[in-house]
mmCIF file with all atom_site columns, C-alpha atoms in Angstrom:
data_model
loop_
_atom_site.group_PDB
_atom_site.id
_atom_site.type_symbol
_atom_site.label_atom_id
_atom_site.label_alt_id
_atom_site.label_comp_id
_atom_site.label_asym_id
_atom_site.label_entity_id
_atom_site.label_seq_id
_atom_site.pdbx_PDB_ins_code
_atom_site.Cartn_x
_atom_site.Cartn_y
_atom_site.Cartn_z
_atom_site.occupancy
_atom_site.B_iso_or_equiv
_atom_site.pdbx_formal_charge
_atom_site.auth_seq_id
_atom_site.auth_comp_id
_atom_site.auth_asym_id
_atom_site.auth_atom_id
_atom_site.pdbx_PDB_model_num
ATOM 1   C CA . UNK A 1 1   ? -76.998  9.216  34.209 1.00 0.00 ? 1   UNK A CA 1
ATOM 2   C CA . UNK A 1 2   ? -80.522  10.436 33.825 1.00 0.00 ? 2   UNK A CA 1
ATOM 3   C CA . UNK A 1 3   ? -82.407  11.368 36.980 1.00 0.00 ? 3   UNK A CA 1
ATOM 4   C CA . UNK A 1 4   ? -86.178  11.364 37.234 1.00 0.00 ? 4   UNK A CA 1
ATOM 5   C CA . UNK A 1 5   ? -88.651  13.371 39.281 1.00 0.00 ? 5   UNK A CA 1
ATOM 6   C CA . UNK A 1 6   ? -92.388  12.783 39.266 1.00 0.00 ? 6   UNK A CA 1
ATOM 7   C CA . UNK A 1 7   ? -95.072  15.367 39.860 1.00 0.00 ? 7   UNK A CA 1
ATOM 8   C CA . UNK A 1 8   ? -98.794  15.800 39.436 1.00 0.00 ? 8   UNK A CA 1
ATOM 9   C CA . UNK A 1 9   ? -100.165 13.349 41.952 1.00 0.00 ? 9   UNK A CA 1
ATOM 10  C CA . UNK A 1 10  ? -102.915 14.196 44.367 1.00 0.00 ? 10  UNK A CA 1
ATOM 11  C CA . UNK A 1 11  ? -106.470 13.451 45.362 1.00 0.00 ? 11  UNK A CA 1
ATOM 12  C CA . UNK A 1 12  ? -109.290 13.097 42.886 1.00 0.00 ? 12  UNK A CA 1
ATOM 13  C CA . UNK A 1 13  ? -112.842 11.831 43.042 1.00 0.00 ? 13  UNK A CA 1
ATOM 14  C CA . UNK A 1 14  ? -113.854 8.696  41.144 1.00 0.00 ? 14  UNK A CA 1
ATOM 15  C CA . UNK A 1 15  ? -114.317 9.506  37.497 1.00 0.00 ? 15  UNK A CA 1
ATOM 16  C CA . UNK A 1 16  ? -111.814 12.336 37.655 1.00 0.00 ? 16  UNK A CA 1
ATOM 17  C CA . UNK A 1 17  ? -108.530 12.823 35.839 1.00 0.00 ? 17  UNK A CA 1
ATOM 18  C CA . UNK A 1 18  ? -104.933 13.458 36.753 1.00 0.00 ? 18  UNK A CA 1
ATOM 19  C CA . UNK A 1 19  ? -101.846 14.204 34.742 1.00 0.00 ? 19  UNK A CA 1
ATOM 20  C CA . UNK A 1 20  ? -98.557  12.862 36.047 1.00 0.00 ? 20  UNK A CA 1
ATOM 21  C CA . UNK A 1 21  ? -95.240  14.148 34.809 1.00 0.00 ? 21  UNK A CA 1
ATOM 22  C CA . UNK A 1 22  ? -91.853  12.475 34.812 1.00 0.00 ? 22  UNK A CA 1
ATOM 23  C CA . UNK A 1 23  ? -89.183  15.111 34.332 1.00 0.00 ? 23  UNK A CA 1
ATOM 24  C CA . UNK A 1 24  ? -85.604  14.193 33.615 1.00 0.00 ? 24  UNK A CA 1
ATOM 25  C CA . UNK A 1 25  ? -82.293  15.854 34.246 1.00 0.00 ? 25  UNK A CA 1
ATOM 26  C CA . UNK A 1 26  ? -78.800  14.889 33.303 1.00 0.00 ? 26  UNK A CA 1
ATOM 27  C CA . UNK A 1 27  ? -79.624  13.414 29.922 1.00 0.00 ? 27  UNK A CA 1
ATOM 28  C CA . UNK A 1 28  ? -82.125  13.625 27.138 1.00 0.00 ? 28  UNK A CA 1
ATOM 29  C CA . UNK A 1 29  ? -85.155  11.572 28.098 1.00 0.00 ? 29  UNK A CA 1
ATOM 30  C CA . UNK A 1 30  ? -86.085  11.214 24.434 1.00 0.00 ? 30  UNK A CA 1
ATOM 31  C CA . UNK A 1 31  ? -83.362  8.583  24.172 1.00 0.00 ? 31  UNK A CA 1
ATOM 32  C CA . UNK A 1 32  ? -84.969  6.388  26.811 1.00 0.00 ? 32  UNK A CA 1
ATOM 33  C CA . UNK A 1 33  ? -87.925  4.109  27.010 1.00 0.00 ? 33  UNK A CA 1
ATOM 34  C CA . UNK A 1 34  ? -89.999  5.446  29.898 1.00 0.00 ? 34  UNK A CA 1
ATOM 35  C CA . UNK A 1 35  ? -92.516  3.461  31.872 1.00 0.00 ? 35  UNK A CA 1
ATOM 36  C CA . UNK A 1 36  ? -94.982  4.161  34.640 1.00 0.00 ? 36  UNK A CA 1
ATOM 37  C CA . UNK A 1 37  ? -95.418  1.733  37.487 1.00 0.00 ? 37  UNK A CA 1
ATOM 38  C CA . UNK A 1 38  ? -97.496  1.708  40.621 1.00 0.00 ? 38  UNK A CA 1
ATOM 39  C CA . UNK A 1 39  ? -97.758  0.280  44.086 1.00 0.00 ? 39  UNK A CA 1
ATOM 40  C CA . UNK A 1 40  ? -101.048 0.310  45.947 1.00 0.00 ? 40  UNK A CA 1
ATOM 41  C CA . UNK A 1 41  ? -101.115 0.918  49.704 1.00 0.00 ? 41  UNK A CA 1
ATOM 42  C CA . UNK A 1 42  ? -100.324 -2.235 51.631 1.00 0.00 ? 42  UNK A CA 1
ATOM 43  C CA . UNK A 1 43  ? -99.575  -4.208 48.496 1.00 0.00 ? 43  UNK A CA 1
ATOM 44  C CA . UNK A 1 44  ? -96.449  -5.208 46.663 1.00 0.00 ? 44  UNK A CA 1
ATOM 45  C CA . UNK A 1 45  ? -95.404  -3.230 43.649 1.00 0.00 ? 45  UNK A CA 1
ATOM 46  C CA . UNK A 1 46  ? -97.018  -4.447 40.468 1.00 0.00 ? 46  UNK A CA 1
ATOM 47  C CA . UNK A 1 47  ? -94.558  -6.261 38.292 1.00 0.00 ? 47  UNK A CA 1
ATOM 48  C CA . UNK A 1 48  ? -96.053  -4.917 35.090 1.00 0.00 ? 48  UNK A CA 1
ATOM 49  C CA . UNK A 1 49  ? -96.199  -1.226 34.428 1.00 0.00 ? 49  UNK A CA 1
ATOM 50  C CA . UNK A 1 50  ? -99.350  0.560  33.375 1.00 0.00 ? 50  UNK A CA 1
ATOM 51  C CA . UNK A 1 51  ? -97.806  2.226  30.320 1.00 0.00 ? 51  UNK A CA 1
ATOM 52  C CA . UNK A 1 52  ? -94.532  2.869  28.551 1.00 0.00 ? 52  UNK A CA 1
ATOM 53  C CA . UNK A 1 53  ? -93.295  4.874  25.613 1.00 0.00 ? 53  UNK A CA 1
ATOM 54  C CA . UNK A 1 54  ? -90.506  3.855  23.302 1.00 0.00 ? 54  UNK A CA 1
ATOM 55  C CA . UNK A 1 55  ? -87.243  5.776  23.144 1.00 0.00 ? 55  UNK A CA 1
ATOM 56  C CA . UNK A 1 56  ? -86.928  4.858  19.480 1.00 0.00 ? 56  UNK A CA 1
ATOM 57  C CA . UNK A 1 57  ? -90.177  5.825  17.830 1.00 0.00 ? 57  UNK A CA 1
ATOM 58  C CA . UNK A 1 58  ? -92.445  7.012  20.664 1.00 0.00 ? 58  UNK A CA 1
ATOM 59  C CA . UNK A 1 59  ? -94.766  4.053  20.240 1.00 0.00 ? 59  UNK A CA 1
ATOM 60  C CA . UNK A 1 60  ? -96.933  3.564  23.313 1.00 0.00 ? 60  UNK A CA 1
ATOM 61  C CA . UNK A 1 61  ? -97.842  0.412  25.158 1.00 0.00 ? 61  UNK A CA 1
ATOM 62  C CA . UNK A 1 62  ? -100.510 -0.099 27.778 1.00 0.00 ? 62  UNK A CA 1
ATOM 63  C CA . UNK A 1 63  ? -101.110 -2.936 30.162 1.00 0.00 ? 63  UNK A CA 1
ATOM 64  C CA . UNK A 1 64  ? -104.870 -2.512 30.070 1.00 0.00 ? 64  UNK A CA 1
ATOM 65  C CA . UNK A 1 65  ? -107.079 -1.923 27.072 1.00 0.00 ? 65  UNK A CA 1
ATOM 66  C CA . UNK A 1 66  ? -109.720 0.283  28.645 1.00 0.00 ? 66  UNK A CA 1
ATOM 67  C CA . UNK A 1 67  ? -108.334 3.431  27.071 1.00 0.00 ? 67  UNK A CA 1
ATOM 68  C CA . UNK A 1 68  ? -108.172 5.407  30.301 1.00 0.00 ? 68  UNK A CA 1
ATOM 69  C CA . UNK A 1 69  ? -104.457 6.160  30.051 1.00 0.00 ? 69  UNK A CA 1
ATOM 70  C CA . UNK A 1 70  ? -102.349 8.065  27.577 1.00 0.00 ? 70  UNK A CA 1
ATOM 71  C CA . UNK A 1 71  ? -98.586  8.373  27.708 1.00 0.00 ? 71  UNK A CA 1
ATOM 72  C CA . UNK A 1 72  ? -96.730  10.952 25.672 1.00 0.00 ? 72  UNK A CA 1
ATOM 73  C CA . UNK A 1 73  ? -93.620  13.097 25.587 1.00 0.00 ? 73  UNK A CA 1
ATOM 74  C CA . UNK A 1 74  ? -93.822  16.754 26.424 1.00 0.00 ? 74  UNK A CA 1
ATOM 75  C CA . UNK A 1 75  ? -92.179  18.618 23.584 1.00 0.00 ? 75  UNK A CA 1
ATOM 76  C CA . UNK A 1 76  ? -89.284  20.769 24.723 1.00 0.00 ? 76  UNK A CA 1
ATOM 77  C CA . UNK A 1 77  ? -89.495  19.876 28.404 1.00 0.00 ? 77  UNK A CA 1
ATOM 78  C CA . UNK A 1 78  ? -87.534  16.613 28.706 1.00 0.00 ? 78  UNK A CA 1
ATOM 79  C CA . UNK A 1 79  ? -90.520  14.961 30.322 1.00 0.00 ? 79  UNK A CA 1
ATOM 80  C CA . UNK A 1 80  ? -93.007  12.184 29.822 1.00 0.00 ? 80  UNK A CA 1
ATOM 81  C CA . UNK A 1 81  ? -96.615  12.605 30.863 1.00 0.00 ? 81  UNK A CA 1
ATOM 82  C CA . UNK A 1 82  ? -99.161  10.019 31.915 1.00 0.00 ? 82  UNK A CA 1
ATOM 83  C CA . UNK A 1 83  ? -102.693 11.284 31.427 1.00 0.00 ? 83  UNK A CA 1
ATOM 84  C CA . UNK A 1 84  ? -105.142 9.268  33.520 1.00 0.00 ? 84  UNK A CA 1
ATOM 85  C CA . UNK A 1 85  ? -108.878 9.568  32.979 1.00 0.00 ? 85  UNK A CA 1
ATOM 86  C CA . UNK A 1 86  ? -111.961 8.075  34.567 1.00 0.00 ? 86  UNK A CA 1
ATOM 87  C CA . UNK A 1 87  ? -109.986 7.153  37.651 1.00 0.00 ? 87  UNK A CA 1
ATOM 88  C CA . UNK A 1 88  ? -111.272 4.513  40.024 1.00 0.00 ? 88  UNK A CA 1
ATOM 89  C CA . UNK A 1 89  ? -110.543 3.915  43.715 1.00 0.00 ? 89  UNK A CA 1
ATOM 90  C CA . UNK A 1 90  ? -108.566 0.876  42.632 1.00 0.00 ? 90  UNK A CA 1
ATOM 91  C CA . UNK A 1 91  ? -106.129 3.239  40.913 1.00 0.00 ? 91  UNK A CA 1
ATOM 92  C CA . UNK A 1 92  ? -105.013 4.599  44.275 1.00 0.00 ? 92  UNK A CA 1
ATOM 93  C CA . UNK A 1 93  ? -101.279 4.013  44.467 1.00 0.00 ? 93  UNK A CA 1
ATOM 94  C CA . UNK A 1 94  ? -97.844  5.526  44.397 1.00 0.00 ? 94  UNK A CA 1
ATOM 95  C CA . UNK A 1 95  ? -96.960  6.039  40.760 1.00 0.00 ? 95  UNK A CA 1
ATOM 96  C CA . UNK A 1 96  ? -93.327  5.936  39.785 1.00 0.00 ? 96  UNK A CA 1
ATOM 97  C CA . UNK A 1 97  ? -91.682  6.504  36.456 1.00 0.00 ? 97  UNK A CA 1
ATOM 98  C CA . UNK A 1 98  ? -88.636  4.626  35.279 1.00 0.00 ? 98  UNK A CA 1
ATOM 99  C CA . UNK A 1 99  ? -86.319  4.726  32.299 1.00 0.00 ? 99  UNK A CA 1
ATOM 100 C CA . UNK A 1 100 ? -84.309  2.230  30.332 1.00 0.00 ? 100 UNK A CA 1
ATOM 101 C CA . UNK A 1 101 ? -82.207  2.180  27.228 1.00 0.00 ? 101 UNK A CA 1
ATOM 102 C CA . UNK A 1 102 ? -83.703  -0.496 25.076 1.00 0.00 ? 102 UNK A CA 1
ATOM 103 C CA . UNK A 1 103 ? -86.897  -1.762 23.591 1.00 0.00 ? 103 UNK A CA 1
ATOM 104 C CA . UNK A 1 104 ? -90.180  -0.790 25.216 1.00 0.00 ? 104 UNK A CA 1
ATOM 105 C CA . UNK A 1 105 ? -91.359  -3.222 27.811 1.00 0.00 ? 105 UNK A CA 1
ATOM 106 C CA . UNK A 1 106 ? -93.759  -3.139 30.743 1.00 0.00 ? 106 UNK A CA 1
ATOM 107 C CA . UNK A 1 107 ? -91.744  -5.423 32.981 1.00 0.00 ? 107 UNK A CA 1
ATOM 108 C CA . UNK A 1 108 ? -90.589  -3.658 36.101 1.00 0.00 ? 108 UNK A CA 1
ATOM 109 C CA . UNK A 1 109 ? -87.391  -5.663 36.406 1.00 0.00 ? 109 UNK A CA 1
ATOM 110 C CA . UNK A 1 110 ? -86.058  -4.343 33.099 1.00 0.00 ? 110 UNK A CA 1
ATOM 111 C CA . UNK A 1 111 ? -85.828  -0.751 34.272 1.00 0.00 ? 111 UNK A CA 1
ATOM 112 C CA . UNK A 1 112 ? -82.766  0.577  35.998 1.00 0.00 ? 112 UNK A CA 1
ATOM 113 C CA . UNK A 1 113 ? -83.447  4.239  36.647 1.00 0.00 ? 113 UNK A CA 1
ATOM 114 C CA . UNK A 1 114 ? -86.301  5.208  38.941 1.00 0.00 ? 114 UNK A CA 1
ATOM 115 C CA . UNK A 1 115 ? -87.887  8.305  40.335 1.00 0.00 ? 115 UNK A CA 1
ATOM 116 C CA . UNK A 1 116 ? -89.193  8.674  43.874 1.00 0.00 ? 116 UNK A CA 1
ATOM 117 C CA . UNK A 1 117 ? -92.854  8.390  43.047 1.00 0.00 ? 117 UNK A CA 1
ATOM 118 C CA . UNK A 1 118 ? -95.956  10.507 43.422 1.00 0.00 ? 118 UNK A CA 1
ATOM 119 C CA . UNK A 1 119 ? -99.086  9.586  45.339 1.00 0.00 ? 119 UNK A CA 1
ATOM 120 C CA . UNK A 1 120 ? -102.448 9.268  43.624 1.00 0.00 ? 120 UNK A CA 1
ATOM 121 C CA . UNK A 1 121 ? -105.555 8.922  45.761 1.00 0.00 ? 121 UNK A CA 1
ATOM 122 C CA . UNK A 1 122 ? -108.962 8.284  44.248 1.00 0.00 ? 122 UNK A CA 1
ATOM 123 C CA . UNK A 1 123 ? -111.821 8.500  46.696 1.00 0.00 ? 123 UNK A CA 1
ATOM 124 C CA . UNK A 1 124 ? -115.092 10.197 47.334 1.00 0.00 ? 124 UNK A CA 1
#
């Protein structure tokens, strides 16, 4: 079964950018739909992911329409990247990637394989 490890989290000032990576081992991540989910400090995990990318045709889906996120596959590295721009304090959270075999969907409960998460902190 595929295993996932996130990296790239950290601290950034408001308006800054971060690039999160979800690297897989065990199987080819290209065959999976991959989503990114988050949980803010002291809050329950959001039930809808922020972005996902299809394992069929690499089509991308975003929960929000503000254009601050971009999800894509890293060619040759068995990884999926979430580029986050113009970050806001409200984006502070643990970001976790997940994978599923099936159609792209942002619902958390449809994903069965999860990484451990990486912390993103946006503050001045």
